[in-house]
Structure formats: structure tokens, C-alpha cells
Coordinates of C-alpha atoms in Angstrom, one line a residue:
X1123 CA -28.0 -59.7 128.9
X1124 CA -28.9 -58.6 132.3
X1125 CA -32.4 -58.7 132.8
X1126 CA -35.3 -56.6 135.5
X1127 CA -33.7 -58.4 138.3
X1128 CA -29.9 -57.2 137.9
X1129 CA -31.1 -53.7 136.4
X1130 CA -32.8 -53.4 139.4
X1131 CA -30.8 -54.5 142.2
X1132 CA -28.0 -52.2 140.3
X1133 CA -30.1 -49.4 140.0
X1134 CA -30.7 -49.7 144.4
X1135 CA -26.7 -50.2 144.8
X1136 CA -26.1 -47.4 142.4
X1137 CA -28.3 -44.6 144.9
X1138 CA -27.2 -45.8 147.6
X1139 CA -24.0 -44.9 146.7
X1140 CA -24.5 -41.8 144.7
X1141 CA -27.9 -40.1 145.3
X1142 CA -27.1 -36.5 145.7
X1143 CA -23.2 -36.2 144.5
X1144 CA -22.9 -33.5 142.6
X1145 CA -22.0 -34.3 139.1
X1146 CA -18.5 -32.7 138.2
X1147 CA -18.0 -33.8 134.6
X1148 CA -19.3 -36.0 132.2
X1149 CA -16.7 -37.6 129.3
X1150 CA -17.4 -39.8 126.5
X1151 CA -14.3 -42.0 126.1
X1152 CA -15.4 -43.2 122.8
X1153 CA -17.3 -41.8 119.6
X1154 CA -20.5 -44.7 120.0
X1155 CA -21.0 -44.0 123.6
X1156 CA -23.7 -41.0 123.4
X1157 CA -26.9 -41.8 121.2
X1158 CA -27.8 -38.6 121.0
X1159 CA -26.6 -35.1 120.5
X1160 CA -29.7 -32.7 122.0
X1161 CA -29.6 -31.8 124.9
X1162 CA -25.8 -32.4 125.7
X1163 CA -24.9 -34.5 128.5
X1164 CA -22.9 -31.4 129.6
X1165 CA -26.2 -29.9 130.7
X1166 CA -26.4 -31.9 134.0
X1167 CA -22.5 -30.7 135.5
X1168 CA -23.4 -29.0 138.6
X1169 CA -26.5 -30.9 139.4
X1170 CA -27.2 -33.5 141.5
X1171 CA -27.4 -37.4 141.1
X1172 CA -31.3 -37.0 142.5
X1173 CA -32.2 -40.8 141.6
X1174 CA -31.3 -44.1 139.7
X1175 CA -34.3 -46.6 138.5
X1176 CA -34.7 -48.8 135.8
X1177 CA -37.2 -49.6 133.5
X1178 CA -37.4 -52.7 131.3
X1179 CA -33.2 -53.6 130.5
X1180 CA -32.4 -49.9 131.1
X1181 CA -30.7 -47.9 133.9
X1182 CA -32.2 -44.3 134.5
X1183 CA -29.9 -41.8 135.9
X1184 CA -32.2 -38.5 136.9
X1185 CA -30.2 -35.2 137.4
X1186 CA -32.4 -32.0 138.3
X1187 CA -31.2 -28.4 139.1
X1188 CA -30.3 -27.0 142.7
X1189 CA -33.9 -25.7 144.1
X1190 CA -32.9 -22.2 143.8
X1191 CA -31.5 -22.6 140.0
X1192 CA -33.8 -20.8 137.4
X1193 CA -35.0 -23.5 134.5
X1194 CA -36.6 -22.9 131.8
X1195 CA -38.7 -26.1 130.0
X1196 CA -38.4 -29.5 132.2
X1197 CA -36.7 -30.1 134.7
X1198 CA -33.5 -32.0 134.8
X1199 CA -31.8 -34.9 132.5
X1200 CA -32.2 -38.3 132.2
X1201 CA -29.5 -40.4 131.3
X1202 CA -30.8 -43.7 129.8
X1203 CA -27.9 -46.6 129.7
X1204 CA -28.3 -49.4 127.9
X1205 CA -25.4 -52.1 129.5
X1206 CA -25.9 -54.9 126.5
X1207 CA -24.8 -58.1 126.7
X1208 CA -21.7 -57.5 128.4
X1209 CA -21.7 -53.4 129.6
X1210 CA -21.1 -52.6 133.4
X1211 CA -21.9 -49.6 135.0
X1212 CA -18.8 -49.5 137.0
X1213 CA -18.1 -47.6 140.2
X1214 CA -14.6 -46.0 140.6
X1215 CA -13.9 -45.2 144.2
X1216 CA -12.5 -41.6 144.9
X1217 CA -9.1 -41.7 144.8
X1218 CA -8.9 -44.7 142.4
X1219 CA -6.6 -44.5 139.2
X1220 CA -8.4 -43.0 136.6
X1221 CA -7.1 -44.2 133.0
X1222 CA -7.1 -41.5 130.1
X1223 CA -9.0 -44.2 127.7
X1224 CA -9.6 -47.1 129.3
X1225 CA -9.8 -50.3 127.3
X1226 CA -13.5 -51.3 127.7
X1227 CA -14.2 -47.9 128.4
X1228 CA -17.3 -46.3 126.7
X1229 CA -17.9 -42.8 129.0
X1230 CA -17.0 -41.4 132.3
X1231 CA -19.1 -39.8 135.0
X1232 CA -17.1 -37.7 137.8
X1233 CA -18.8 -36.1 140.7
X1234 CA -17.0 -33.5 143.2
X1235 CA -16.6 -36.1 146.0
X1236 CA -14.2 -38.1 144.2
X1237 CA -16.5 -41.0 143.2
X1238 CA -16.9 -41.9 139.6
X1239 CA -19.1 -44.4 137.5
X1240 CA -17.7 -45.5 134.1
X1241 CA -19.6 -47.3 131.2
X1242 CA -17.9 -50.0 129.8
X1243 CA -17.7 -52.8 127.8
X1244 CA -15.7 -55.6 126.3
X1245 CA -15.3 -56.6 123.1
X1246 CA -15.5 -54.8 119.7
X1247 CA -19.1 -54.0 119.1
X1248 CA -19.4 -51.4 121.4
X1249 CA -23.5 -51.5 121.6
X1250 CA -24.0 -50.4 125.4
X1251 CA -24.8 -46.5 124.9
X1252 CA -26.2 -43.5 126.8
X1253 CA -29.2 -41.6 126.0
X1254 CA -29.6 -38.0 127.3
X1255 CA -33.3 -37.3 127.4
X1256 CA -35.1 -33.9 129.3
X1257 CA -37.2 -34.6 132.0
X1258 CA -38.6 -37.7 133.0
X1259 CA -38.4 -39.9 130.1
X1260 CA -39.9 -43.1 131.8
X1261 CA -43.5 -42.1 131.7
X1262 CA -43.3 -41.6 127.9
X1263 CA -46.1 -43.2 125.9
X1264 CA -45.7 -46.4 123.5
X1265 CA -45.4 -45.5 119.6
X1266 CA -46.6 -48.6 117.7
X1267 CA -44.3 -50.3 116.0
X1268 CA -40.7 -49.1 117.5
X1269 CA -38.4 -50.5 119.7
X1270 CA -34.7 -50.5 120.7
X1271 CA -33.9 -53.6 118.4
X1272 CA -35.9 -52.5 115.4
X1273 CA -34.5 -48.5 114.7
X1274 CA -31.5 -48.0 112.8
X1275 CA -28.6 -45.8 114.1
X1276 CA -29.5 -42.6 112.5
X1277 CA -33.1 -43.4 114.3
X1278 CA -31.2 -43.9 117.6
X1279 CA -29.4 -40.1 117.8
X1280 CA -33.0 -38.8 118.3
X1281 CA -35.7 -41.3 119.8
X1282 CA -36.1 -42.2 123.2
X1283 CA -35.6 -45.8 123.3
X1284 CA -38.2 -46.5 126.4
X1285 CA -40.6 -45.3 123.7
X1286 CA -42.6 -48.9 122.0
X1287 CA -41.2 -50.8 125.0
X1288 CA -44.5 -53.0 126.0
X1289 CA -45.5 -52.8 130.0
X1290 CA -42.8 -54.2 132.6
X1291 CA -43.2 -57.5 132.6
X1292 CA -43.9 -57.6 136.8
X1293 CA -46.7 -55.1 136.4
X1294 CA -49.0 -57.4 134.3
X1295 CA -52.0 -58.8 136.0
X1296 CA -53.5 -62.0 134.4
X1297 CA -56.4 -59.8 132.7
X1298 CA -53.7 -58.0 131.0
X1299 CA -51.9 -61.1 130.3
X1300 CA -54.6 -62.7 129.1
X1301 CA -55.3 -59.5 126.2
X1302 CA -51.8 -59.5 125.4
X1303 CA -51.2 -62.9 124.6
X1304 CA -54.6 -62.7 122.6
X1305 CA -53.3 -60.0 120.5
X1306 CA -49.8 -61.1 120.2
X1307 CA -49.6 -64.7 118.9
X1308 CA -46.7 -66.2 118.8
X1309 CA -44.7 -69.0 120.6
X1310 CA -44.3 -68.7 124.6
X1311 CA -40.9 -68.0 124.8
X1312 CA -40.6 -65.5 122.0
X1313 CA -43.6 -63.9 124.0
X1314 CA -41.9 -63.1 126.9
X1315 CA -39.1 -61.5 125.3
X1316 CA -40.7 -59.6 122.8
X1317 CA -39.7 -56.0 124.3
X1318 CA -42.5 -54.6 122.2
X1319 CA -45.0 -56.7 124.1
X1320 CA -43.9 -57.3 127.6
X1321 CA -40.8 -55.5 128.8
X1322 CA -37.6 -56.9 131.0
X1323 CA -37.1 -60.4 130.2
X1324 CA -34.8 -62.1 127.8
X1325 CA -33.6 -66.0 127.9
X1326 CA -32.9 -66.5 130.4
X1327 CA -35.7 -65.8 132.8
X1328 CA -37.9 -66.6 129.8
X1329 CA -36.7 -70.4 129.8
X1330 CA -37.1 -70.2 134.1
X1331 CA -40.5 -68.7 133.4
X1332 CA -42.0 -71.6 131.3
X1333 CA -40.6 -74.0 133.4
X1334 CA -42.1 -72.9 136.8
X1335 CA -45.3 -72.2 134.7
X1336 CA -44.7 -76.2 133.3
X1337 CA -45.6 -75.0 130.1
X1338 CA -43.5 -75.5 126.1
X1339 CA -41.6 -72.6 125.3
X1340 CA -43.2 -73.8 122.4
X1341 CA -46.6 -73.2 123.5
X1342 CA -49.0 -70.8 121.4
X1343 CA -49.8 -67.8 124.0
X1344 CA -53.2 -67.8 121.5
X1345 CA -54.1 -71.3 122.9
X1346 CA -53.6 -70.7 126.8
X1347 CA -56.8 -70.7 128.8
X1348 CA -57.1 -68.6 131.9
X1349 CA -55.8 -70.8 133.8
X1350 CA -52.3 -71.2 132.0
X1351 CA -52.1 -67.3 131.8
X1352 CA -52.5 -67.3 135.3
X1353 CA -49.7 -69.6 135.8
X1354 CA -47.2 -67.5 133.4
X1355 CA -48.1 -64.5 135.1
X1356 CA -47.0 -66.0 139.0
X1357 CA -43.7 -67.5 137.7
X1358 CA -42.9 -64.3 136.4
X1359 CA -43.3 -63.0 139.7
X1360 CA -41.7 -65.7 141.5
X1361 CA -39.3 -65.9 139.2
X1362 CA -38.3 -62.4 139.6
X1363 CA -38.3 -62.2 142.8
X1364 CA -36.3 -65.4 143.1
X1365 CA -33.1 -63.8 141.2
X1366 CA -33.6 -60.2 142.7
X1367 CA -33.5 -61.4 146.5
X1368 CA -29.8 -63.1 145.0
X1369 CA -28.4 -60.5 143.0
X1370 CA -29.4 -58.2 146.0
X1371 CA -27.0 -59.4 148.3
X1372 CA -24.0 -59.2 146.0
X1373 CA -21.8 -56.0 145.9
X1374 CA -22.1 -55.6 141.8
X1375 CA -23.9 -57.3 139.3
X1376 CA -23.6 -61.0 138.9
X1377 CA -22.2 -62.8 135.6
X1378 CA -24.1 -64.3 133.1
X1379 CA -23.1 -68.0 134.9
X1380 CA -23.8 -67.0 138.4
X1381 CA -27.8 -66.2 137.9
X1382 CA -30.0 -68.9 139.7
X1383 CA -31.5 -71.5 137.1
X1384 CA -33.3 -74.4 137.2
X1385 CA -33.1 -75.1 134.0
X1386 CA -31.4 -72.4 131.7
X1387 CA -27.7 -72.9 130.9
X1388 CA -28.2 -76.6 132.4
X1389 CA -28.6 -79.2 129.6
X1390 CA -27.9 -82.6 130.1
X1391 CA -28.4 -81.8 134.2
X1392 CA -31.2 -83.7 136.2
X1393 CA -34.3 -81.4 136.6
X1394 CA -34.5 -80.0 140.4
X1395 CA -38.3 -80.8 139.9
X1396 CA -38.6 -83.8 138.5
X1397 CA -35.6 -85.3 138.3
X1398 CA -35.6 -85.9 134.3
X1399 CA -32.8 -84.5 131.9
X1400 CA -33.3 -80.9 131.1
X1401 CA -32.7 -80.7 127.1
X1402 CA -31.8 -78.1 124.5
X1403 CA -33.2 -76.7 121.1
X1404 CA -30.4 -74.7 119.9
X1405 CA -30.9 -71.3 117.7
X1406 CA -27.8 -69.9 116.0
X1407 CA -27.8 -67.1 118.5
X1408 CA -29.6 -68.8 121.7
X1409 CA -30.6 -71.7 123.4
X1410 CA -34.2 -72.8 124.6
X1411 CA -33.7 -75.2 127.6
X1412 CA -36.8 -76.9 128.7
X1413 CA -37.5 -80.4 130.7
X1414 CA -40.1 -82.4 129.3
X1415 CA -40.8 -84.3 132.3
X1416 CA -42.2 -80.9 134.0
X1417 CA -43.6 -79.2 130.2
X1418 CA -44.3 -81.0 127.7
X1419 CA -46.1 -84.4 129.1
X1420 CA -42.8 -86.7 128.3
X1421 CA -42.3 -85.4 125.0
X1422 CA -39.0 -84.2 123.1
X1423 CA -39.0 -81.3 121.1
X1424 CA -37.0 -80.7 117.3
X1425 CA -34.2 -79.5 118.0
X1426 CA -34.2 -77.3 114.8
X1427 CA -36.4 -74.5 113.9
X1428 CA -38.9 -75.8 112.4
X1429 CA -40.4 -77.5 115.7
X1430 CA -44.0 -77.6 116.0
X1431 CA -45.7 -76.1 118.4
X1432 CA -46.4 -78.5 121.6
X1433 CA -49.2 -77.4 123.8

């Protein structure tokens, strides 16, 4: 799933491209694309793209009235895209052919010049989506115990999923850190993609992370001293940084394969640190990739789930 780094770059190619077209139509090209029904994404035709951001795993399209265009209430939409494991937020060049329903196809955007952006996504799930939120929705507050993951989809035609993400993961400060992983016990890695918790990061980055911070995924984030925290926190950020200064030099977003790694997506590969094998403890639905040369003092981890915890 693409993580802060490829939202973000995407985001940055995405207005530079598009800030200020005027959006022309807006089409869903199949029933699960919108999440919500209030206020329609029809709303924003004859406004302007005025930015795209991200926050956490999600792509913020802001559309605001003309200057001179009464409003009443707030200003402007928000369209929230999720992209999933596999969704793209694709550009369609004016001009290009423009399919009635489009295989992967999950909604359309057209703007008067010509240029176009289409949701899609392969596959039969269909989970990338579209919120269409008033205002600003970014700045909205935490509600305890909700988050994208947990809601059900009757839940999801009305909540703004931004609300219960935790802080994004580049703005924590080790004092923050430090509270966070004191109130949140749990194993390193499932830490630092707990969207509730700290926002942005998912496996892979989270297997890069503890391995530039030479620390088990394993780990118990109730056991690090100062000192550890301190070390999470600046492999997040070089970490980040790392795969952001790559993706930004690529014309759309990078596959799954082609994101810088030390260690994730590499087992049974020689360690760029240290030279030993980097290993595996494989989940049904992921893998935790680690090398214990640089994490865990020599020592192999279970692979199964019932691995202690290895400090």
C-alpha cells in the first residue's frame, strides 16, 4: 500500500499539474467508488482544483468557489481518496481516449482544459474510494476509538475517515514518541503501523524503520528507553526522506517492487549493513523482514506467531 512518501510525492505531481483547472464534471464509473452521499461530489463542477495534499495514506483534493461566488456554510469540498493496495490516481492527458467504463475504473474527474484524473483499480475488491467532505477536513479532531480499518460500510457513507487517524508519523518528536509508545504497548512493528497511533506507515517502511533504528520488530515500544525512542523517531525521518527524494524523481507513482529497501521484500539477501542474511517471519497476510546481525544481537526470531518478544 503506498505509504507518506508516494502519497506525497503524488500529491506535488498532482498540483503541479492541475492546480487551478476548473473542474468540468465529476463521474463515478462504479457503484463503490463514492463513500458518501452528503454533499454530492457534483457540488464542486465549476470550481477550481485550488490544492492537493495528503495526510496519513490519503490524497486531499481541495475545490473552493470563484472569489466572487456567494457561499453559504464552508467553503469548498474536499475530496478524500483512499488508493488501497493497488488504486492509482491516474492522469488522462487532454485529448486522450476516454473509455465509457473503463475496466479498473472506479470514477472520473474532467476539467475544461481537457485534462482528466481517473480513480482506479485492479482486481475485484474494489476498496480504493472517494470521500466528499465540506471544508477542510484535514484539521478535523481524533474520535477515540475509530479509524478507516475498524468502521463498517454503513459507518463509512457518513464519517470522515481522517477522523481517529493518530498524528503523521514525520511530525512526532521523541517526547511525543516517547508518550505514545508508553500508552500504546504493543510490539514495534505493529506500533508503527497502527493508524490509530501514528499515521502513514505500513510494512514496508515499518520493517526499513526498525532496521535503521537496529531494533526487533519484535521489540516492546513499553520497554524502549529514551534513547531507543530517539533512534525510531530519526529512522522515520531518514527513512522518509530516503524514499520521498526517489519517488520524487519519477513521473507517477512507483510499484510496490521498485521502493528502496534495505531489508523489506529481501529475504535470503545479504544485509547492506552488515552483511548477514536478512530473514523472514511470515503472517498469513504480511511479511516481517528483519536482520539479526543489525537487530536482534545474532539472534533468530519464530517464524510463527507466537514469537516472543526480543528486546
Amino acid at each position: 500500500m503506498p505509504e507518506i512518501p508516494e502519497i506525497r510525492a503524488h500529491a506535488e505531481r498532482l498540483e503541479a499539474l492541475a492546480a487551478g483547472e476548473v473542474l468540468k464534471r465529476v463521474e463515478p464509473l462504479s457503484f463503490t467508488a463514492f463513500k458518501t452521499a452528503s454533499p454530492p461530489p457534483s457540488d464542486a463542477v465549476g470550481w477550481p482544483l485550488r490544492s492537493v495534499g495528503q495526510r496519513a495514506k490519503y490524497l486531499l483534493l481541495r475545490f473552493a468557489p470563484p472569489p466572487h461566488e456567494p457561499t453559504t456554510g464552508e467553503s469548498g469540498l474536499t475530496f478524500v481518496v483512499h488508493l488501497m493496495q493497488g488504486g492509482r490516481l491516474r492522469v488522462l492527458e487532454p485529448g486522450a481516449n476516454r473509455p465509457r467504463r473503463p475496466r479498473d475504473g472506479l470514477a472520473r474527474f474532467e476539467f475544461d482544459s481537457g485534462l482528466g484524473l481517473m480513480l482506479t483499480e485492479p482486481g475485484t475488491q474494489k476498496r480504493a474510494g472517494v470521500w466528499v467532505l465540506a471544508g477542510d477536513p484535514a484539521g478535523a479532531k481524533p474520535l477515540s476509538g475509530t479509524s478507516f480499518e475498524a468502521i463498517d460500510a454503513t459507518s463509512a457513507a457518513s464519517v470522515n475517515p481522517l477522523i481517529g487517524l493518530g498524528p503523521e508519523a514525520t511530525d512526532v518528536d521523541p517526547a511525543s514518541m516517547a508518550e505514545l509508545m508508553a500508552a500504546h504497548s504493543a510490539r514495534l512493528h505493529n506500533f508503527l503501523r497502527d493508524q490509530r497511533v501514528i499515521s502513514g506507515l505500513g510494512r514496508r517502511m515499518a520493517n526499513e524503520i526498525c532496521h535503521r533504528a537496529k531494533l526487533s520488530p519484535f521489540a516492546s515500544t513499553a520497554k524502549l528507553d529514551a534513547e531507543a525512542v530517539g533512534r525510531v523517531v530519526a529512522a522515520i525521518g531518514t527513512v522518509v526522506d530516503e524514499s520521498l527524494t526517489a519517488e520524487r524523481q519519477l513521473a507517477q507513482m512507483s510499484r510496490s517492487a521498485d521502493r528502496p529497501s534495505a531489508v523489506h521484500a529481501r529475504t535470503g539477501e545479504p544485509c547492506p549493513a552488515c552483511g548477514d542474511v536478512v530473514r523472514a517471519v511470515e503472517y498469513r497476510d504480511y511479511t516481517v523482514n528483519y536482520c539479526a546481525g543489525c537487530q536482534t544481537g545474532g539472534r533468530v526470531l519464530a517464524d510463527n506467531t507466537t514469537s516472543k518478544f526480543l528486546r
